[in-house]
Coordinates of C-alpha atoms in Angstrom, one line a residue:
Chain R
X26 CA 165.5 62.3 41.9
X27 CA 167.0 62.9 45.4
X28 CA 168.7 60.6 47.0
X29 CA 168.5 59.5 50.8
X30 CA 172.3 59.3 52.2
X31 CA 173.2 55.9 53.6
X32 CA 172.1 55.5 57.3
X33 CA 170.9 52.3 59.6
X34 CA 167.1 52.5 60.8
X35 CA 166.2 51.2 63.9
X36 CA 162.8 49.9 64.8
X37 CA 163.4 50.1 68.9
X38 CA 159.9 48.8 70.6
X39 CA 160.3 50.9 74.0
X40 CA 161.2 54.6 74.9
X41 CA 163.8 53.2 77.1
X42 CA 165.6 51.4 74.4
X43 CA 165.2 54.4 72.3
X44 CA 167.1 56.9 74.4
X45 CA 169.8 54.0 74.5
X46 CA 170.2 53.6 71.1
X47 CA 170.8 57.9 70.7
X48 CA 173.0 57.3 73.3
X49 CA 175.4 54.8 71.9
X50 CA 175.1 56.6 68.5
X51 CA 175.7 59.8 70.0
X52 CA 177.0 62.2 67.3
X53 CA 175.7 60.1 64.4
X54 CA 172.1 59.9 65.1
X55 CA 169.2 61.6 65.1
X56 CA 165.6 60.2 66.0
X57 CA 162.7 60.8 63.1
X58 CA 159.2 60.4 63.9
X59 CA 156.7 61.1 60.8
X60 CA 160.3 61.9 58.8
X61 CA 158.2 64.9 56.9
X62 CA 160.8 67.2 58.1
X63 CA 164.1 65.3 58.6
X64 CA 163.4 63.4 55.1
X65 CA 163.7 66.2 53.1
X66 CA 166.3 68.0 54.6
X67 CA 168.3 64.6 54.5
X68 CA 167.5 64.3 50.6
X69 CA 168.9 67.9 51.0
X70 CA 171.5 67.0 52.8
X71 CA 171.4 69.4 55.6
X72 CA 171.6 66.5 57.8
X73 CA 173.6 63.2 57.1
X74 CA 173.5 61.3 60.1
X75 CA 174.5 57.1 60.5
X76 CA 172.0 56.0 62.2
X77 CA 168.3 57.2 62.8
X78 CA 165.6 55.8 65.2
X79 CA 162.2 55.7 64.6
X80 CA 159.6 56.9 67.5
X81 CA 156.2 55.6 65.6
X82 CA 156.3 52.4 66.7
X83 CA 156.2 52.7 70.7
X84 CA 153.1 52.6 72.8
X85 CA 154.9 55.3 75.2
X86 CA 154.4 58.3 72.3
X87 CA 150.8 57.5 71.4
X88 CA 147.2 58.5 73.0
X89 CA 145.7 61.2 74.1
X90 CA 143.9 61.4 77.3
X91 CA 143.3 63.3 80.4
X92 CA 145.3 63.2 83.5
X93 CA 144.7 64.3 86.7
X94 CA 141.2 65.8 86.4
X95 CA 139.6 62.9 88.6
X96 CA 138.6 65.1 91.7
X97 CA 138.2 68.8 89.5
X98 CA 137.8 69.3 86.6
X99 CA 139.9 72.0 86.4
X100 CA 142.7 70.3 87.6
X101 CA 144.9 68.0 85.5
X102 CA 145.7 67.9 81.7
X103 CA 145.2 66.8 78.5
X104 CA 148.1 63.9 77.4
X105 CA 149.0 64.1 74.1
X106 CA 151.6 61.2 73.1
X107 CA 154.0 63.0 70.8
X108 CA 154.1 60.3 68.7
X109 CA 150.3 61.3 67.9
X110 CA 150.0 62.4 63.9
X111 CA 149.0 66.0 63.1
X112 CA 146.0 64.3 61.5
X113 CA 145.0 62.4 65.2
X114 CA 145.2 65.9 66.9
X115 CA 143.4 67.8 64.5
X116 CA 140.3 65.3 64.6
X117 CA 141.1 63.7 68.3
X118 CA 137.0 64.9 70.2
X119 CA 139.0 66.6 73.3
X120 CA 141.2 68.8 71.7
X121 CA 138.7 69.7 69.5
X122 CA 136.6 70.7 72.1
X123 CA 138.8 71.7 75.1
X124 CA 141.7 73.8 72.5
X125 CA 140.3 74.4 69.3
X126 CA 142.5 76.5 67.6
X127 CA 145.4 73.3 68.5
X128 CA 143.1 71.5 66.6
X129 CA 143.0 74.4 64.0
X130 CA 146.9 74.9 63.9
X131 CA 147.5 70.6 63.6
X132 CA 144.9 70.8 60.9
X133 CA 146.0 73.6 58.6
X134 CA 150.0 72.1 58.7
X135 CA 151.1 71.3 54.8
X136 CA 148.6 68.9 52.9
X137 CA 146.5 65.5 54.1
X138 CA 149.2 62.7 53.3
X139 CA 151.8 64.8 55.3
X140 CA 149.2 65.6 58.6
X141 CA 149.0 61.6 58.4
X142 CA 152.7 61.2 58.5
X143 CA 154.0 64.3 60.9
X144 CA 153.3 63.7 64.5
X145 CA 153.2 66.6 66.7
X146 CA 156.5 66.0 69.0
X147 CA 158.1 66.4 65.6
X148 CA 156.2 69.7 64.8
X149 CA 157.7 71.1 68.0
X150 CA 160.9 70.1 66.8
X151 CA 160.4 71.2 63.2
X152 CA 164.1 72.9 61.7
X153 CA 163.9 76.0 61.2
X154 CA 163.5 77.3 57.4
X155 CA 165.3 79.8 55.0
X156 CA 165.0 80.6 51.1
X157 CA 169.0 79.9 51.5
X158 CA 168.8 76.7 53.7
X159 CA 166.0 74.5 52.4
X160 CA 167.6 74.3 48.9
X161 CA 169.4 70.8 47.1
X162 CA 173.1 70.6 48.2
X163 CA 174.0 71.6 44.0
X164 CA 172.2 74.8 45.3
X165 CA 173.7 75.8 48.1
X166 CA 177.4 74.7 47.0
X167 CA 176.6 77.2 43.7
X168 CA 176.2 80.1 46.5
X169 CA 178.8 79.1 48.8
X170 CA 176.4 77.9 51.5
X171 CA 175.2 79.4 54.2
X172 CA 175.4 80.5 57.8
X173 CA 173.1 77.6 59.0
X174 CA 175.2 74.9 57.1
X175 CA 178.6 74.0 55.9
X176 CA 178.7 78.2 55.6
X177 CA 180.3 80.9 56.8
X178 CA 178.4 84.0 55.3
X179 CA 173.9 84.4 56.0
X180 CA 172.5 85.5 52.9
X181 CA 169.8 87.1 54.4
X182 CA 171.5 89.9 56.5
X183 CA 174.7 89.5 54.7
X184 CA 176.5 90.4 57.8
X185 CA 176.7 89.3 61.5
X186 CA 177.5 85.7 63.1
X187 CA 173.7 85.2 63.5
X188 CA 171.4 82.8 61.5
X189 CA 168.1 83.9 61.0
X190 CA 166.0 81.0 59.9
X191 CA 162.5 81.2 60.7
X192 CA 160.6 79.1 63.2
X193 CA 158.0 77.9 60.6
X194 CA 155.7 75.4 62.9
X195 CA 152.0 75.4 63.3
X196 CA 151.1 74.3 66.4
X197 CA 153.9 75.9 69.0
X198 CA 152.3 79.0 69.3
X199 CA 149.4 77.9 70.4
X200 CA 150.3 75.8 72.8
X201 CA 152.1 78.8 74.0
X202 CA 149.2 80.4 74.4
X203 CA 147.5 77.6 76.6
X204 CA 150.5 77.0 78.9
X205 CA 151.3 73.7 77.2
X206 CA 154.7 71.7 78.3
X207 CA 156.5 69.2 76.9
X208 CA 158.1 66.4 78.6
X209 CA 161.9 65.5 77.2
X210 CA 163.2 62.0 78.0
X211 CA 166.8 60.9 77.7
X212 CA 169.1 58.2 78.8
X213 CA 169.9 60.7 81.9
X214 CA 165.7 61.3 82.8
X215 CA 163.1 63.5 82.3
X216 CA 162.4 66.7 82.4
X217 CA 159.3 69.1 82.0
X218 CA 160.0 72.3 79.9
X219 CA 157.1 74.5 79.1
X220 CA 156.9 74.9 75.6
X221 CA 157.2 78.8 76.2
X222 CA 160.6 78.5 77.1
X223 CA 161.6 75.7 74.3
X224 CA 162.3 78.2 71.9
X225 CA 166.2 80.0 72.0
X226 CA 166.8 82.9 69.4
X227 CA 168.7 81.0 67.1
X228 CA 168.0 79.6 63.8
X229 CA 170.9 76.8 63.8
X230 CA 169.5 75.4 66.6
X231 CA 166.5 77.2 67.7
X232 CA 165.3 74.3 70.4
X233 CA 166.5 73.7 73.9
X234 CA 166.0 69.8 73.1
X235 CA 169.5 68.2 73.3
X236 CA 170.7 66.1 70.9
X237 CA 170.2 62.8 73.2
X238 CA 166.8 63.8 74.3
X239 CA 163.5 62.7 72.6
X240 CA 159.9 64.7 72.8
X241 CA 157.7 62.2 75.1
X242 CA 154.6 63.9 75.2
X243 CA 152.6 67.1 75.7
X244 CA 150.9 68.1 78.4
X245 CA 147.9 70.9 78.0
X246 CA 146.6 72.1 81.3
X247 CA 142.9 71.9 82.1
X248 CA 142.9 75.4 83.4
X249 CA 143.7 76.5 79.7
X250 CA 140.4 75.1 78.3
X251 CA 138.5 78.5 80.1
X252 CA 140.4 80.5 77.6
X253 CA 139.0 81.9 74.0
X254 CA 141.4 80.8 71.5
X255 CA 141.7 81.2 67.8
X256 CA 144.6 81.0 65.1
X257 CA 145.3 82.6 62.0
X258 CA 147.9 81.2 59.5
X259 CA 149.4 83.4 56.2
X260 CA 150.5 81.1 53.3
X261 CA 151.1 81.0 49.4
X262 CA 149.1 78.4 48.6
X263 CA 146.1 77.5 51.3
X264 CA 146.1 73.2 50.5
X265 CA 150.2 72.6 51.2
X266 CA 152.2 75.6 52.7
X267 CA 154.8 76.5 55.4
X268 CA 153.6 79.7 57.6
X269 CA 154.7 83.1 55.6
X270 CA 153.1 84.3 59.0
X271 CA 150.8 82.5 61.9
X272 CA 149.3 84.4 65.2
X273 CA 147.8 82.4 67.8
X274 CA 145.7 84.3 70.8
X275 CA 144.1 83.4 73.8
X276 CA 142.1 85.5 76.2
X277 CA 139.6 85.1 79.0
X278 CA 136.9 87.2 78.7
X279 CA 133.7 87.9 81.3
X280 CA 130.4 87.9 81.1
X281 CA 130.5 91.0 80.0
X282 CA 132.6 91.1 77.2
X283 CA 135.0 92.6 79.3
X284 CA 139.2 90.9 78.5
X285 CA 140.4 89.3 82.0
X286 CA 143.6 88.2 80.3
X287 CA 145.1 88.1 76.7
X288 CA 148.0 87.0 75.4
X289 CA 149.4 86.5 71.7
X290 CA 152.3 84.6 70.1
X291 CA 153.2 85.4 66.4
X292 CA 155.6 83.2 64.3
X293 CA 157.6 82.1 60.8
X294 CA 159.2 86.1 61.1
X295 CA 162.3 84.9 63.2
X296 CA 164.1 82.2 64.4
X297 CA 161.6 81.4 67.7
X298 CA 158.1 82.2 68.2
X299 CA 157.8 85.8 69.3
X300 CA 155.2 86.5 72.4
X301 CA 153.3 89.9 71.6
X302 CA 154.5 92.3 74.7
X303 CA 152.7 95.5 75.7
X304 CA 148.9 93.7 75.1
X305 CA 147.9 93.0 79.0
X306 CA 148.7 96.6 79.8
X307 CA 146.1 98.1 77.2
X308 CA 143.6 95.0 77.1
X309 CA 143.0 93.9 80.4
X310 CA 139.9 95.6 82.1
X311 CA 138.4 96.8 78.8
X312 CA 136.1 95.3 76.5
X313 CA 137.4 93.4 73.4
X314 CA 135.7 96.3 71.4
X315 CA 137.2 97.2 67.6
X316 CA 139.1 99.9 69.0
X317 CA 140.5 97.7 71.3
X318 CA 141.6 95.1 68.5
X319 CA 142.9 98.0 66.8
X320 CA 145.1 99.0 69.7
X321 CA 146.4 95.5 69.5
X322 CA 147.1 95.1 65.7
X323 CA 149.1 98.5 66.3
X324 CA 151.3 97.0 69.2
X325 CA 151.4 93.7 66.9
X326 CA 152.7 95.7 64.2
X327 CA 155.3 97.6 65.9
X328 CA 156.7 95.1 67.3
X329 CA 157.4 92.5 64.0
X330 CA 159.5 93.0 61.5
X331 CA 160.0 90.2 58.6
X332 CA 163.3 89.3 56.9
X333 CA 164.2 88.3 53.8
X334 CA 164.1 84.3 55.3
X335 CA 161.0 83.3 53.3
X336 CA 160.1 83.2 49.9
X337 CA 157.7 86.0 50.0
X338 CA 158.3 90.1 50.3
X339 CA 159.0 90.8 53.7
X340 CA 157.3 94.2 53.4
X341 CA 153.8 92.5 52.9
X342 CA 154.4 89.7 55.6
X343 CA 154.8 92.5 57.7
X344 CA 151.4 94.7 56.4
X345 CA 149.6 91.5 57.5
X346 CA 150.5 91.7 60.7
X347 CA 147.7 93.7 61.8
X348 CA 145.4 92.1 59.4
X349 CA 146.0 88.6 60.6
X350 CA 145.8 89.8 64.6
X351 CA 142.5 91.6 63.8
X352 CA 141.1 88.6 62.1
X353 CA 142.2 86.2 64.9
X354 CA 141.0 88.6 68.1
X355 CA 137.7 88.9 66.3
X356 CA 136.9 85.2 66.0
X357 CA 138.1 85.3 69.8
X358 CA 135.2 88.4 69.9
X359 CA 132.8 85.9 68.6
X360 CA 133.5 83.2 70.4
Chain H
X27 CA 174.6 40.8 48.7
X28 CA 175.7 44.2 49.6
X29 CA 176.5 44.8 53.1
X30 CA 173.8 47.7 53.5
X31 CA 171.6 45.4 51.7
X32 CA 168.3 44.2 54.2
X33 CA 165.6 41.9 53.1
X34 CA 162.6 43.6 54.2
X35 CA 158.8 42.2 53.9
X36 CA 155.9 44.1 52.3
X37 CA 152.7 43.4 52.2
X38 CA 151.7 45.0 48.9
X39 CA 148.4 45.2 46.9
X40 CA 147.2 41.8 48.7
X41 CA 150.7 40.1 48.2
X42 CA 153.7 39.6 50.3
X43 CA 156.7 40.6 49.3
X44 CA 160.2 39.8 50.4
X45 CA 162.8 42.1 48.6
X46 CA 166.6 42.8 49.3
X47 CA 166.9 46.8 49.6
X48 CA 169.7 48.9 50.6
X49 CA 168.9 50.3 53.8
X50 CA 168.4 53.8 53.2
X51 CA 165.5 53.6 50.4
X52 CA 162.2 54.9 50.6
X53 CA 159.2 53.3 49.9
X54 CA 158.7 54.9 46.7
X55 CA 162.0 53.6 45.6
X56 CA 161.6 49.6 46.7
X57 CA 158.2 49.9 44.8
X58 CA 159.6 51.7 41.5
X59 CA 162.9 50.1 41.1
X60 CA 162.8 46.6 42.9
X61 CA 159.3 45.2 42.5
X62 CA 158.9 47.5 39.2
X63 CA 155.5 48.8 40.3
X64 CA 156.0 52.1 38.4
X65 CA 152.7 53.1 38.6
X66 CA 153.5 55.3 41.4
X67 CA 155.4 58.5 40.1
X68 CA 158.4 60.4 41.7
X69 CA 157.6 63.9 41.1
X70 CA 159.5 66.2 43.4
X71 CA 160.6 63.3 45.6
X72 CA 160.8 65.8 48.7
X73 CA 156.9 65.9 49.9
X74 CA 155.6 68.7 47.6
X75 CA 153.8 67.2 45.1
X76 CA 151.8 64.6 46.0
X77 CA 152.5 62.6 43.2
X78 CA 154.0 59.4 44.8
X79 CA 150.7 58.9 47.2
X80 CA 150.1 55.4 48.0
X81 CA 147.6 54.2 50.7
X82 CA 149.3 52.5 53.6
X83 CA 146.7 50.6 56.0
X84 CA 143.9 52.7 54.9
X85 CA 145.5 56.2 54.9
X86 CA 147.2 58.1 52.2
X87 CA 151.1 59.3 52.7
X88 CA 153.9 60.2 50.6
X89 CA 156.1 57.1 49.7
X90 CA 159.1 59.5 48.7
X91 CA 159.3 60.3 52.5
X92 CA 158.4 56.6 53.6
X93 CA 161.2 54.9 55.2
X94 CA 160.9 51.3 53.3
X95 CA 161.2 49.8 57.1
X96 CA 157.9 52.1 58.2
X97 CA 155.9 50.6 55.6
X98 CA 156.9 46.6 56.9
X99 CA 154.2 44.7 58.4
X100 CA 151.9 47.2 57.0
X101 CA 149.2 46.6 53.8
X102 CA 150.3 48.8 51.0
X103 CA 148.3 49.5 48.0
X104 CA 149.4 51.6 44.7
X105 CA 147.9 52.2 42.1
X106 CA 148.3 49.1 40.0
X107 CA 146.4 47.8 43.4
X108 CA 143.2 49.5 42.7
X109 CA 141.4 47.2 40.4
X110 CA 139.2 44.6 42.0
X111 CA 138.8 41.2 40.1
X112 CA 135.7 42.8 38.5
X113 CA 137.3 45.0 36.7
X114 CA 139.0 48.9 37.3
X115 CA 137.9 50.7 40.2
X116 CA 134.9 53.5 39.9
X117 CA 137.6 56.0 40.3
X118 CA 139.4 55.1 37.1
X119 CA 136.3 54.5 34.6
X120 CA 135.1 57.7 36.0
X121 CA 138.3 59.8 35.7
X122 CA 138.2 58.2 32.0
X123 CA 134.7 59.2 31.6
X124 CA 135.3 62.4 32.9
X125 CA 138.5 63.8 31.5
X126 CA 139.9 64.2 34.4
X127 CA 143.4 62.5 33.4
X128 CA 145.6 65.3 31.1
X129 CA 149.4 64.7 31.3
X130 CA 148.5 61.8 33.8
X131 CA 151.4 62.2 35.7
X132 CA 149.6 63.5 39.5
X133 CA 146.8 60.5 38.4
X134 CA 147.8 57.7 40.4
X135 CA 148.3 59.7 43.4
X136 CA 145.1 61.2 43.1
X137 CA 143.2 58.1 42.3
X138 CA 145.2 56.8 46.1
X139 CA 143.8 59.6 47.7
X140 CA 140.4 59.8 46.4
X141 CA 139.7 55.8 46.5
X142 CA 141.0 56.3 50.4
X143 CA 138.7 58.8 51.3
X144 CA 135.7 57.3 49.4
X145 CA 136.5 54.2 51.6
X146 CA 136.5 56.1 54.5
X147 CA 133.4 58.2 53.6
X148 CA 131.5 56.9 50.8
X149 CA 129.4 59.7 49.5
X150 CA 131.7 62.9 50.4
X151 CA 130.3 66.0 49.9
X152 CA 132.6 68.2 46.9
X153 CA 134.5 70.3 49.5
X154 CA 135.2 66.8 51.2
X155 CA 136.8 66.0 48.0
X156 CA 138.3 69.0 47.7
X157 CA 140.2 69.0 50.6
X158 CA 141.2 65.5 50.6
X159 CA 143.4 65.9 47.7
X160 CA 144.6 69.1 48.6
X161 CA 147.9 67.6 48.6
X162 CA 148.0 66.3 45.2
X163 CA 149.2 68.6 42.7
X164 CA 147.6 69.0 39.5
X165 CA 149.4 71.3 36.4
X166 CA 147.2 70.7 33.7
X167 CA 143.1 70.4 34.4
X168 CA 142.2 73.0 36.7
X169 CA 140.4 70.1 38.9
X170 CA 137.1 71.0 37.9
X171 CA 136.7 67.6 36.2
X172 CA 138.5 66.0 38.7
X173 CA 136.3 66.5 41.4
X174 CA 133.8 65.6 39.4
X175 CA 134.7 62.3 38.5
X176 CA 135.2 61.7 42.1
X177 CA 131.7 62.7 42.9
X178 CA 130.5 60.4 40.0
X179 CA 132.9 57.9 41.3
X180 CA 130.8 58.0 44.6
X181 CA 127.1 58.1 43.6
X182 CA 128.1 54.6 41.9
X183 CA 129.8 53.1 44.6
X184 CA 128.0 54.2 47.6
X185 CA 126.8 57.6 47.1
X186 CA 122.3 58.1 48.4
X187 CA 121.8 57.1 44.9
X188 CA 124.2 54.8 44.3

């Protein structure tokens, strides 16, 4: 049995009264959306805060629409209340037909139950995960704890003042790949981040949201909905897991088969999404051939190198590397 | 009453409920240990397992993760909510016919999430089945025989020849 700590829940009915309440919290509250994440980790807890406030219940955080695309249709975006379930994205008609993979990534996150409770602003803002960090508080205590919390020492490098819990989230990468942003609210605003830049290199705190600041929605531009996109996901068991390893791609290719642009974002290795460099410079201009997706695994490969962070052998994460990219550029091939 | 003590009001299998509960409890824990409806298990109580699956207005979640004050307002149904006044559902004469019950322990939250997605979608096709209780953890059968009770399970209820 594992125990919730003690904590207040409240049930605010707008985004403005929201914000308010993080605000006159501040320090002892956090805001929980489908609570699949911040549930556990409380039963665990990693997190202990006083207060929390729920985000299913506003009108502000839900639908998905498009915006903007009145006079061209390749203007605008696609609105995706963050509040929206994982299960409501990966069946919602438009992003199943303008972004499948997004689709694909919301669809293949842990099991049914938890797809119906997660919401996507909350798979942005999914913690980061370690073998040493997502363990009962008896656990950690027995090993001293670690970097990430209440320690002083990561277990993973067993040196350095650097955590490296991995980014373990479906759907980020993907929208990486199609230019997605997300808009952040707070008592002070909003602001429009794309979710490119979300990610910092840190596994403590790997997201630029602050603390007061709550995921509003996503925005998806139009122009994305031109690109081939597919995603790939490594896990123990296919039905319920965490990423071991994800790659998400996205090209535009001609009517020729020839690659006008690719671009390709791999994940659960380090503590943000890493973008893969070095795959304009040999792709574009070329046709997506299988020595060209060869090419790719290769840079792919080079360029990734799994820790110990996961509960799975870091050498065979890394072998499928290449084997993951190659299956994802070919489905992009087939397109 | 406690000062952390709310009353909250559920609306479960058909009957409204007002219980005091400590603030912080889940859903799975107002329904185990202050209405006594201990049909639904607590397994690994962190989201894993799939074994405290109830059906909250139509759609299957975890209860161990449910926030009691998510679930107010909002019809619940267990287990113990799945016979009709005519008797046990489909689901559980055919998971009796069937064998698809060892230990019993993952039952009721499979029985949640197959009645759910029967209905949803009355005569599902086996990879339908399979995929809606891919989040329910079995140990013992092997869920050969549960999927097929479900797909028995179906052809009475609604299935083309049912």
């Amino acid at each position: 049995m594992l125990r919730l700590p003690p904590f207040r829940y409240h049930r605010p009915a707008t985004l403005a009264e929201a914000v308010g309440l993080l605000e006159e919290h501040g320090g002892d509250v956090m805001p929980v959306a489908g609570g699949t994440d911040l549930m556990p980790n409380m039963k665990h807890r990693l997190f202990t805060p006083g207060h929390l406030v729920a985000l299913k219940g506003m009108p502000e955080l839900k639908g998905v629409e498009v915006v903007g695309a009145d006079s061209d249709p390749g203007m605008g975006y696609l609105r995706v209340g963050a509040a929206e379930t994982l299960t409501s994205v990966a069946s919602h008609g438009e992003v199943r037909r303008l972004y499948p993979a997004l689709a694909d990534a919301a669809g293949h996150v842990a099991g049914p139950q938890l797809r119906n409770m997660g919401t996507i602003g909350g798979n942005l803002c999914l913690d980061t995960r370690c073998t040493y960090y997502n363990q009962t508080e008896f656990w950690r205590k027995a090993l001293g704890y670690c970097l990430k919390k209440d320690g002083t020492v990561c277990h993973v490098t067993g040196v350095g003042k650097k955590c490296v819990a991995a980014h373990s989230a479906d759907t980020p990468p993907v929208l990486m790949t199609l230019d997605a942003t997300a808009i952040l609210v707070s008592a002070a605003g909003e602001r429009e981040i794309p979710v490119r830049d979300f990610f910092v290199a840190d596994g403590i705190t790997n997201t630029r949201r602050a603390p007061g600041e709550i995921v509003a929605e996503i925005r998806i531009p139009m122009a994305s909905a031109s690109r081939r996109t597919a995603y790939e996901k490594l896990r123990a068991r296919k039905s319920i897991d965490f990423p071991l390893l994800t790659v998400a791609v996205a090209a535009e290719v001609d009517d020729t088969g020839v690659v006008r642009s690719l671009g390709g974002v791999v994940t659960a290795l380090g503590s943000r999404p890493r973008e893969l460099s070095g795959w304009r410079e040999i792709a574009v201009g070329h046709p997506l051939d299988e020595a060209l997706v060869d090419a790719l695994a290769e840079r792919a490969h080079a360029q990734c190198h799994p820790l110990e962070n996961l509960p799975a052998d870091p050498e065979w994460r890394r072998a499928m590397v290449p084997v993951f990219v190659k299956r994802a550029l070919r489905r992009i091939r087939s397109a | 009453m406690d000062p952390s003590t709310e009353i909250v009001r559920l609306v479960v299998n058909g009957q409204s409920r007002e219980v005091g509960v400590p603030t912080h409890f889940t859903l799975l824990e107002a329904l185990r240990y202050v209405l006594g409806l201990t049909g639904t298990k607590q397994g690994c109580d962190k989201g894993d397992c799939g074994a405290c699956t109830v059906i909250v207005d139509g759609e299957p979640v975890l209860a161990c993760l449910t926030p009691v004050w998510e679930a107010e307002g909002r019809e619940v149904t267990t287990v113990e909510g799945l016979a009709g006044p005519e008797g046990i559902h489909a689901l559980q004469d055919c998971f009796d016919l069937h064998g698809a019950a060892q230990c019993g322990f993952c039952t009721p939250g499979i029985l949640c999430s197959a009645a759910a997605l029967l209905a949803g979608n009355p005569s599902p096709t086996r990879e339908e089945i399979r995929e809606a209780i891919a989040g329910n953890l079995c140990r013992c059968t092997g869920y050969a025989k549960i999927y097929d009770a479900v797909e028995a399970a179906a052809l009475r209820t609604g299935g083309p020849q049912g």
